[in-house]
Structures are given as structure tokens and as C-alpha cells.
CSV table of N, CA and C in Angstrom, one decimal:
chain,number,residue,atom,x,y,z
A,1,MET,N,13.6,17.8,17.9
A,1,MET,CA,13.9,16.4,18.5
A,1,MET,C,15.1,16.7,19.5
A,2,LYS,N,15.0,16.0,20.5
A,2,LYS,CA,16.1,16.1,21.5
A,2,LYS,C,17.2,15.6,21.0
A,3,THR,N,18.4,16.1,21.7
A,3,THR,CA,19.7,15.6,21.2
A,3,THR,C,20.0,14.2,21.3
A,4,VAL,N,19.7,13.5,22.4
A,4,VAL,CA,20.1,12.1,22.6
A,4,VAL,C,19.3,11.2,21.6
A,5,PRO,N,17.9,11.4,21.5
A,5,PRO,CA,17.2,10.5,20.5
A,5,PRO,C,17.8,10.8,19.1
A,6,ARG,N,18.2,12.1,18.8
A,6,ARG,CA,18.7,12.4,17.4
A,6,ARG,C,20.0,11.6,17.3
A,7,PHE,N,20.9,11.8,18.2
A,7,PHE,CA,22.2,11.1,18.1
A,7,PHE,C,22.0,9.6,17.8
A,8,LEU,N,21.0,9.1,18.6
A,8,LEU,CA,20.8,7.5,18.5
A,8,LEU,C,20.2,7.2,17.2
A,9,ASP,N,19.4,8.0,16.6
A,9,ASP,CA,18.9,7.8,15.1
A,9,ASP,C,20.0,7.9,14.3
A,10,GLU,N,20.9,8.9,14.4
A,10,GLU,CA,22.0,9.0,13.5
A,10,GLU,C,23.0,8.0,13.6
A,11,LEU,N,23.3,7.4,14.8
A,11,LEU,CA,24.2,6.4,15.0
A,11,LEU,C,23.7,5.1,14.3
A,12,ASN,N,22.4,5.0,14.2
A,12,ASN,CA,21.8,3.9,13.5
A,12,ASN,C,21.9,4.1,12.0
A,13,THR,N,21.4,5.2,11.5
A,13,THR,CA,21.3,5.4,10.0
A,13,THR,C,22.7,5.6,9.4
A,14,VAL,N,23.6,6.4,10.1
A,14,VAL,CA,24.9,6.7,9.4
A,14,VAL,C,25.9,5.7,9.9
A,15,GLY,N,25.8,5.2,11.1
A,15,GLY,CA,26.9,4.4,11.7
A,15,GLY,C,26.5,2.9,11.7
A,16,GLY,N,25.2,2.5,11.4
A,16,GLY,CA,24.8,1.1,11.3
A,16,GLY,C,24.8,0.6,12.6
A,17,LEU,N,24.7,1.4,13.6
A,17,LEU,CA,24.7,0.7,15.0
A,17,LEU,C,23.4,0.6,15.5
A,18,LYS,N,23.2,-0.5,16.2
A,18,LYS,CA,21.8,-0.9,16.7
A,18,LYS,C,21.7,-0.7,18.1
A,19,GLY,N,20.5,-0.8,18.7
A,19,GLY,CA,20.3,-0.6,20.1
A,19,GLY,C,21.2,-1.5,21.0
A,20,THR,N,21.5,-2.7,20.5
A,20,THR,CA,22.5,-3.6,21.2
A,20,THR,C,23.8,-3.1,21.2
A,21,ASP,N,24.2,-2.5,20.1
A,21,ASP,CA,25.5,-2.0,20.1
A,21,ASP,C,25.8,-0.8,21.1
A,22,ILE,N,24.7,0.0,21.1
A,22,ILE,CA,24.8,1.2,22.1
A,22,ILE,C,24.7,0.6,23.5
A,23,ALA,N,23.9,-0.3,23.7
A,23,ALA,CA,23.9,-0.9,25.1
A,23,ALA,C,25.2,-1.4,25.6
A,24,ASN,N,25.9,-2.1,24.5
A,24,ASN,CA,27.2,-2.7,25.0
A,24,ASN,C,28.1,-1.6,25.2
A,25,ILE,N,28.2,-0.6,24.5
A,25,ILE,CA,29.3,0.4,24.6
A,25,ILE,C,29.0,1.3,25.9
A,26,THR,N,27.8,1.3,26.3
A,26,THR,CA,27.4,2.2,27.5
A,26,THR,C,27.1,1.3,28.8
A,27,ASP,N,27.2,0.0,28.6
A,27,ASP,CA,27.0,-0.9,29.9
A,27,ASP,C,25.7,-0.7,30.4
A,28,VAL,N,24.6,-0.5,29.5
A,28,VAL,CA,23.3,-0.5,30.0
A,28,VAL,C,22.5,-1.6,29.3
A,29,SER,N,21.2,-1.6,29.7
A,29,SER,CA,20.4,-2.7,29.0
A,29,SER,C,19.8,-2.2,27.7
A,30,LYS,N,19.4,-2.9,26.7
A,30,LYS,CA,18.8,-2.5,25.5
A,30,LYS,C,17.5,-1.7,25.8
A,31,ALA,N,16.8,-2.1,26.8
A,31,ALA,CA,15.6,-1.4,27.2
A,31,ALA,C,15.9,0.0,27.7
A,32,THR,N,17.0,0.2,28.4
A,32,THR,CA,17.5,1.5,28.7
A,32,THR,C,17.7,2.4,27.4
A,33,VAL,N,18.4,1.8,26.4
A,33,VAL,CA,18.6,2.6,25.2
A,33,VAL,C,17.3,3.0,24.5
A,34,SER,N,16.4,2.0,24.6
A,34,SER,CA,15.0,2.3,24.0
A,34,SER,C,14.4,3.4,24.7
A,35,ARG,N,14.6,3.6,26.0
A,35,ARG,CA,13.9,4.7,26.8
A,35,ARG,C,14.7,6.0,26.5
A,36,TRP,N,16.0,6.0,26.2
A,36,TRP,CA,16.7,7.1,25.7
A,36,TRP,C,16.3,7.6,24.5
A,37,LYS,N,15.9,6.7,23.5
A,37,LYS,CA,15.6,7.0,22.1
A,37,LYS,C,14.1,7.6,22.2
A,38,ALA,N,13.4,7.1,23.0
A,38,ALA,CA,12.0,7.7,23.2
A,38,ALA,C,12.0,9.0,23.9
A,39,GLY,N,13.0,9.4,24.6
A,39,GLY,CA,13.2,10.6,25.3
A,39,GLY,C,12.6,10.5,26.7
A,40,ASP,N,12.3,9.2,27.2
A,40,ASP,CA,11.7,9.1,28.5
A,40,ASP,C,12.7,9.3,29.6
A,41,ILE,N,14.0,9.0,29.4
A,41,ILE,CA,15.0,9.2,30.4
A,41,ILE,C,16.2,9.7,29.7
A,42,MET,N,17.1,10.3,30.5
A,42,MET,CA,18.4,10.8,29.9
A,42,MET,C,19.5,10.0,30.5
A,43,PRO,N,20.6,9.8,29.5
A,43,PRO,CA,21.8,8.9,30.0
A,43,PRO,C,22.5,9.6,31.2
A,44,GLN,N,23.1,8.9,31.9
A,44,GLN,CA,24.0,9.4,32.9
A,44,GLN,C,25.1,10.2,32.3
A,45,PRO,N,25.7,11.2,32.8
A,45,PRO,CA,26.7,12.1,32.2
A,45,PRO,C,27.8,11.3,31.5
A,46,LYS,N,28.3,10.2,32.2
A,46,LYS,CA,29.4,9.5,31.5
A,46,LYS,C,29.0,8.7,30.2
A,47,ASN,N,27.7,8.3,30.1
A,47,ASN,CA,27.2,7.8,29.0
A,47,ASN,C,26.8,8.8,27.9
A,48,GLU,N,26.4,10.1,28.4
A,48,GLU,CA,26.1,11.1,27.4
A,48,GLU,C,27.5,11.5,26.7
A,49,LEU,N,28.5,11.4,27.5
A,49,LEU,CA,29.9,11.7,26.8
A,49,LEU,C,30.3,10.6,25.8
A,50,ILE,N,30.0,9.3,26.1
A,50,ILE,CA,30.4,8.3,25.2
A,50,ILE,C,29.4,8.4,24.0
A,51,LEU,N,28.2,8.7,24.1
A,51,LEU,CA,27.4,8.9,23.0
A,51,LEU,C,27.8,10.1,22.2
A,52,SER,N,28.1,11.1,22.7
A,52,SER,CA,28.7,12.3,21.9
A,52,SER,C,29.9,12.0,21.2
A,53,ASP,N,30.8,11.4,21.9
A,53,ASP,CA,32.1,11.1,21.3
A,53,ASP,C,31.8,10.0,20.1
A,54,LEU,N,30.9,8.9,20.3
A,54,LEU,CA,30.6,8.0,19.2
A,54,LEU,C,29.9,8.8,18.1
A,55,HIS,N,29.0,9.7,18.3
A,55,HIS,CA,28.4,10.5,17.2
A,55,HIS,C,29.4,11.2,16.6
A,56,TYR,N,30.3,11.9,17.2
A,56,TYR,CA,31.3,12.7,16.5
A,56,TYR,C,32.2,11.8,15.6
A,57,ILE,N,32.6,10.7,16.1
A,57,ILE,CA,33.5,9.7,15.2
A,57,ILE,C,32.7,9.2,14.0
A,58,VAL,N,31.5,8.7,14.3
A,58,VAL,CA,30.7,8.3,13.2
A,58,VAL,C,30.5,9.4,12.1
A,59,GLY,N,30.4,10.6,12.4
A,59,GLY,CA,30.2,11.7,11.6
A,59,GLY,C,31.6,11.9,10.8
A,60,ARG,N,32.6,11.7,11.4
A,60,ARG,CA,33.9,11.8,10.7
A,60,ARG,C,34.1,10.7,9.7
A,61,LEU,N,33.6,9.5,10.2
A,61,LEU,CA,33.9,8.4,9.3
A,61,LEU,C,33.0,8.2,8.0
A,62,ARG,N,31.9,9.0,8.2
A,62,ARG,CA,30.9,9.0,7.1
A,62,ARG,C,31.5,9.5,5.7
A,63,ASP,N,32.6,10.2,5.9
A,63,ASP,CA,33.3,10.8,4.6
A,63,ASP,C,34.0,9.6,3.9
A,64,TYR,N,34.2,8.5,4.6
A,64,TYR,CA,35.0,7.4,4.0
A,64,TYR,C,34.3,6.2,3.8
A,65,TYR,N,33.3,5.9,4.6
A,65,TYR,CA,32.6,4.6,4.6
A,65,TYR,C,31.1,4.7,4.7
A,66,ASP,N,30.4,3.7,4.3
A,66,ASP,CA,29.0,3.6,4.4
A,66,ASP,C,28.6,3.0,5.8
A,67,SER,N,27.3,2.9,6.2
A,67,SER,CA,27.0,2.5,7.4
A,67,SER,C,27.5,1.2,7.9
A,68,ARG,N,27.4,0.2,7.0
A,68,ARG,CA,28.0,-1.1,7.3
A,68,ARG,C,29.4,-1.0,7.5
A,69,GLU,N,30.2,-0.3,6.7
A,69,GLU,CA,31.6,-0.2,6.8
A,69,GLU,C,32.0,0.5,8.1
A,70,ILE,N,31.2,1.5,8.6
A,70,ILE,CA,31.5,2.3,9.8
A,70,ILE,C,31.4,1.3,11.0
A,71,ARG,N,30.3,0.5,11.1
A,71,ARG,CA,30.2,-0.4,12.2
A,71,ARG,C,31.3,-1.4,12.2
A,72,THR,N,31.7,-1.9,11.1
A,72,THR,CA,32.8,-2.9,11.0
A,72,THR,C,34.1,-2.3,11.4
A,73,TRP,N,34.3,-1.0,10.9
A,73,TRP,CA,35.4,-0.2,11.4
A,73,TRP,C,35.5,-0.1,12.9
A,74,LEU,N,34.5,0.3,13.5
A,74,LEU,CA,34.4,0.5,15.0
A,74,LEU,C,34.7,-0.9,15.7
A,75,TYR,N,34.2,-2.0,15.1
A,75,TYR,CA,34.4,-3.2,15.8
A,75,TYR,C,35.7,-3.9,15.5
A,76,ALA,N,36.3,-3.5,14.4
A,76,ALA,CA,37.6,-4.3,14.0
A,76,ALA,C,38.8,-3.9,14.9
A,77,ARG,N,39.7,-4.8,15.0
A,77,ARG,CA,41.0,-4.6,15.7
A,77,ARG,C,41.8,-3.8,14.7
A,78,HIS,N,42.5,-2.7,15.1
A,78,HIS,CA,43.3,-1.9,14.2
A,78,HIS,C,44.8,-1.9,14.6
A,79,PRO,N,45.7,-2.1,13.5
A,79,PRO,CA,47.1,-2.1,13.8
A,79,PRO,C,47.5,-0.7,14.4
A,80,GLN,N,46.7,0.3,13.9
A,80,GLN,CA,47.0,1.7,14.4
A,80,GLN,C,46.7,1.9,15.7
A,81,LEU,N,45.8,1.1,16.3
A,81,LEU,CA,45.4,1.2,17.7
A,81,LEU,C,46.0,0.1,18.5
A,82,ASN,N,47.2,-0.5,18.0
A,82,ASN,CA,47.8,-1.6,18.7
A,82,ASN,C,46.9,-2.8,19.0
A,83,GLY,N,46.1,-3.0,17.8
A,83,GLY,CA,45.3,-4.2,17.9
A,83,GLY,C,44.1,-4.1,18.7
A,84,GLU,N,43.8,-2.9,19.3
A,84,GLU,CA,42.6,-2.6,20.0
A,84,GLU,C,41.4,-2.2,19.0
A,85,ARG,N,40.3,-2.4,19.6
A,85,ARG,CA,39.1,-1.9,18.8
A,85,ARG,C,38.6,-0.6,19.2
A,86,ALA,N,38.2,0.3,18.1
A,86,ALA,CA,37.8,1.6,18.4
A,86,ALA,C,36.7,1.6,19.4
A,87,ILE,N,35.7,0.7,19.3
A,87,ILE,CA,34.6,0.8,20.1
A,87,ILE,C,34.9,0.7,21.5
A,88,ASP,N,35.9,-0.1,21.9
A,88,ASP,CA,36.4,-0.3,23.2
A,88,ASP,C,37.0,1.0,23.7
A,89,LEU,N,37.9,1.6,22.9
A,89,LEU,CA,38.6,2.8,23.3
A,89,LEU,C,37.6,3.9,23.6
A,90,ILE,N,36.6,4.0,22.8
A,90,ILE,CA,35.6,5.0,23.0
A,90,ILE,C,34.9,4.7,24.5
A,91,HIS,N,34.5,3.6,24.6
A,91,HIS,CA,33.9,3.1,26.0
A,91,HIS,C,34.9,3.5,27.1
A,92,GLU,N,36.2,3.4,26.9
A,92,GLU,CA,37.2,3.6,28.0
A,92,GLU,C,37.8,5.0,28.1
A,93,ASP,N,37.0,5.9,27.4
A,93,ASP,CA,37.3,7.3,27.4
A,93,ASP,C,38.7,7.7,26.8
A,94,ARG,N,38.9,6.8,25.7
A,94,ARG,CA,40.3,7.0,25.0
A,94,ARG,C,40.0,7.4,23.5
A,95,THR,N,39.0,8.2,23.4
A,95,THR,CA,38.5,8.6,22.1
A,95,THR,C,39.6,9.3,21.3
A,96,VAL,N,40.5,10.1,22.0
A,96,VAL,CA,41.6,10.9,21.4
A,96,VAL,C,42.4,9.9,20.4
A,97,GLU,N,42.6,8.7,20.9
A,97,GLU,CA,43.5,7.8,20.1
A,97,GLU,C,42.7,7.5,18.8
A,98,VAL,N,41.4,7.2,18.9
A,98,VAL,CA,40.6,6.9,17.7
A,98,VAL,C,40.7,8.0,16.7
A,99,LEU,N,40.4,9.3,17.2
A,99,LEU,CA,40.5,10.5,16.5
A,99,LEU,C,41.8,10.6,15.8
A,100,ASN,N,42.9,10.2,16.4
A,100,ASN,CA,44.3,10.3,15.7
A,100,ASN,C,44.3,9.4,14.5
A,101,VAL,N,43.7,8.3,14.6
A,101,VAL,CA,43.7,7.4,13.4
A,101,VAL,C,42.8,7.9,12.3
A,102,ILE,N,41.7,8.6,12.8
A,102,ILE,CA,40.9,9.2,11.6
A,102,ILE,C,41.6,10.4,11.0
A,103,ASP,N,42.4,11.2,11.9
A,103,ASP,CA,43.2,12.2,11.3
A,103,ASP,C,44.1,11.7,10.2
A,104,ARG,N,44.7,10.5,10.4
A,104,ARG,CA,45.7,9.9,9.5
A,104,ARG,C,44.9,9.4,8.3
A,105,LEU,N,43.6,9.0,8.5
A,105,LEU,CA,42.8,8.7,7.3
A,105,LEU,C,42.5,10.0,6.4
A,106,GLU,N,42.3,11.1,7.0
A,106,GLU,CA,42.1,12.3,6.4
A,106,GLU,C,43.2,12.8,5.6
A,107,ASN,N,44.4,12.5,6.1
A,107,ASN,CA,45.7,12.8,5.5
A,107,ASN,C,46.3,11.7,4.6
A,108,GLU,N,45.4,10.7,4.4
A,108,GLU,CA,45.5,9.6,3.4
A,108,GLU,C,46.9,8.8,3.8
A,109,VAL,N,47.0,8.7,5.0
A,109,VAL,CA,48.2,7.9,5.5
A,109,VAL,C,47.8,6.4,5.6
A,110,TYR,N,46.6,6.0,6.0
A,110,TYR,CA,45.9,4.7,6.1
A,110,TYR,C,44.7,4.8,5.3
A,111,LEU,N,44.5,4.1,4.2
A,111,LEU,CA,43.3,4.0,3.6
A,111,LEU,C,42.6,2.6,3.6
């Protein structure tokens, strides 16, 4: 299986993210996400980076949360992110800030 379709499947099964969620974070149509999932087209490089970052973050969160909780965690405003949402920061290429919060989770600073 190609990388992008596999990432999209895992974002759905592990992270609870639907095509609409992926379309919103990458600023494309849901139909475009469907074509990515089918392997008909590849995302633009910026969107490939967003998908890669999102996949990595979802993989790290799976140690703490189930798929519904991961989706909620990504969309919730976090005090550790100055009231911003992780999903927005990933979209804005500020993934490092999200990873810092997950590092604190791993060190049991925020549970």
C-alpha cells in the first residue's frame, strides 16, 4: 500500500479523523482527500508534510488515548498551547509546539 493512503487509513482508525477533518487541515476538498486515499493523485508537498506530521502525532498519542479521545485532543484548546488547538498548529507548521506538549505527557507532567 502506498504511504499516503496508509497514513489516511491510520489517521482514521487510530486518530478518529475523517475525510472532512483531513480536508480542513490541508485546505482541500473532501473529494481531493478521497482521491489521495484511492492513490489517484498525490498531495502537494506542503500537504504531504502536514499529513506526515499529523500521522506522527497521532501515533504518539495512541499510547495515551483511544481514537475518539485523540480526535478530541487534537481539536481541543489547550492551556499548554496558550489556548490554541493542536490541529491548527499542525496546519500552521508549528508541529514542534504540539510535540513539546506530548513530551510533557510522556513525562507525566500533564495527564
